């Protein structure tokens, strides 16, 4: 459940930033996007990420799977997802300061990165290919 909630935030935050790029700085829409982004990141995204790490590490430890190659690959992809989370969090802070660090097109393209990582994580977890 934690991973599902984290992914929901990872898919929706870049989309919010796409729309926020088009909002007038200091306008009502911009203020609304700031609240939505902050709440999604702080109330759902970050706690879900922490829970994903805690429960994932606990599960791997309880099942003694640390010697499995697929787990190492999956963990690398999860760390990549955490990197995306950190980048999005930084951009949310910059939008809160009325900056526009990237274009709407950049956020549209970036929005696909968590999807690609998600597919890799799920494939590795389900099929355990090595």
C-alpha positions as MATLAB code, in Angstrom:
seq = 'XXXXXXXXXXXXXXXXXXXXXXXXXXXXXXXXXXXXXXXXXXXXXXXXXXXXXXXXXXXXXXXXXXXXXXXXXXXXXXXXXXXXXXXXXXXXXXXXXXXXXXXXXXXXXXXXXXXXXXXXXXXXXXXXXX';
ca = [
       0.000    0.000    0.000;
       2.849    2.387    0.788;
       4.415    1.834   -2.624;
       1.048    2.431   -4.338;
       0.584    5.709   -2.453;
       4.141    6.784   -3.246;
       3.611    6.042   -6.926;
       0.368    8.021   -6.954;
       2.293   11.044   -5.667;
       5.156   10.461   -8.111;
       2.744   10.404  -11.045;
       0.575   13.313   -9.960;
       3.151   15.831   -8.705;
       4.865   16.333  -12.086;
       1.425   16.722  -13.680;
       0.557   19.425  -11.135;
       3.818   21.168  -11.991;
       2.861   21.103  -15.687;
      -0.328   22.977  -14.868;
       1.446   25.244  -12.375;
       3.869   26.346  -15.110;
       0.931   27.800  -17.020;
      -0.549   29.599  -13.988;
       0.088   33.298  -13.523;
       2.709   33.956  -10.832;
       0.941   35.305   -7.755;
      -2.475   34.397   -9.133;
      -5.247   32.415   -7.499;
      -4.506   29.268   -9.521;
      -0.827   29.438   -8.568;
      -1.740   29.699   -4.883;
      -4.053   26.689   -5.216;
      -1.348   24.620   -6.936;
       1.124   25.501   -4.174;
      -1.245   24.116   -1.532;
      -2.009   20.989   -3.557;
       1.664   20.280   -4.249;
       2.752   20.857   -0.656;
       0.001   18.671    0.796;
       0.524   15.863   -1.692;
       4.270   15.850   -1.101;
       4.271   16.228    2.688;
       1.106   14.345    3.670;
       1.213   11.474    1.178;
       4.348   11.267   -0.962;
       7.147   11.546    1.585;
       5.501    9.421    4.325;
       4.674    6.770    1.716;
       8.273    6.773    0.489;
       9.591    6.334    4.038;
       7.109    3.530    4.707;
       8.085    1.840    1.435;
      11.724    1.806    2.482;
      10.985    0.612    6.036;
       8.640   -2.186    5.007;
      10.724   -3.176    1.981;
      13.931   -3.456    3.983;
      12.107   -5.362    6.739;
      10.599   -7.799    4.228;
      13.932   -8.417    2.511;
      15.566   -9.016    5.887;
      12.842  -11.346    7.179;
      12.952  -13.380    3.972;
      16.792  -13.391    3.897;
      16.926  -12.271    0.271;
      19.928   -9.979    0.431;
      21.991  -12.318   -1.753;
      19.502  -12.197   -4.642;
      20.613  -10.291   -7.753;
      17.082   -9.220   -8.657;
      16.744   -7.553   -5.247;
      19.914   -5.532   -5.820;
      18.599   -4.378   -9.204;
      15.196   -3.561   -7.717;
      16.807   -1.610   -4.879;
      18.817    0.406   -7.431;
      15.584    1.299   -9.241;
      13.896    2.215   -5.940;
      16.845    4.487   -5.141;
      16.371    6.029   -8.588;
      12.722    6.632   -7.672;
      13.858    8.279   -4.423;
      16.121   10.518   -6.517;
      13.117   11.509   -8.650;
      11.203   12.207   -5.441;
      13.983   14.486   -4.212;
      14.112   16.347   -7.512;
      10.342   16.850   -7.531;
      10.436   18.019   -3.892;
      13.103   20.588   -4.792;
      10.983   21.844   -7.688;
       7.894   22.058   -5.457;
       9.907   24.287   -3.091;
      11.003   26.470   -6.003;
       7.434   26.809   -7.268;
       6.409   27.790   -3.724;
       8.906   30.665   -4.054;
       7.248   31.670   -7.354;
      10.100   30.359   -9.483;
       9.554   28.323  -12.645;
      12.707   26.179  -12.848;
      11.669   24.208  -15.958;
       9.165   24.351  -18.783;
       5.818   22.552  -18.809;
       7.236   20.317  -21.584;
      10.110   19.256  -19.325;
       7.663   18.166  -16.598;
       5.574   16.267  -19.170;
       8.647   14.323  -20.239;
       9.934   13.893  -16.682;
       6.539   12.477  -15.702;
       7.451    9.316  -17.668;
      10.570    8.572  -15.606;
       8.682    7.288  -12.521;
       6.562    5.137  -14.849;
       9.625    3.475  -16.367;
      11.131    2.913  -12.921;
       7.797    1.523  -11.697;
       7.647   -1.019  -14.534;
      11.189   -2.177  -13.789;
      10.538   -2.452  -10.048;
       7.358   -4.475  -10.515;
       8.866   -6.777  -13.161;
      11.831   -7.521  -10.907;
       9.649   -8.115   -7.853;
       7.201  -10.411   -9.661;
       9.444  -12.424  -11.980;
      12.735  -12.361  -10.026;
      14.673  -13.029  -13.234;
      18.097  -13.520  -11.626;
];
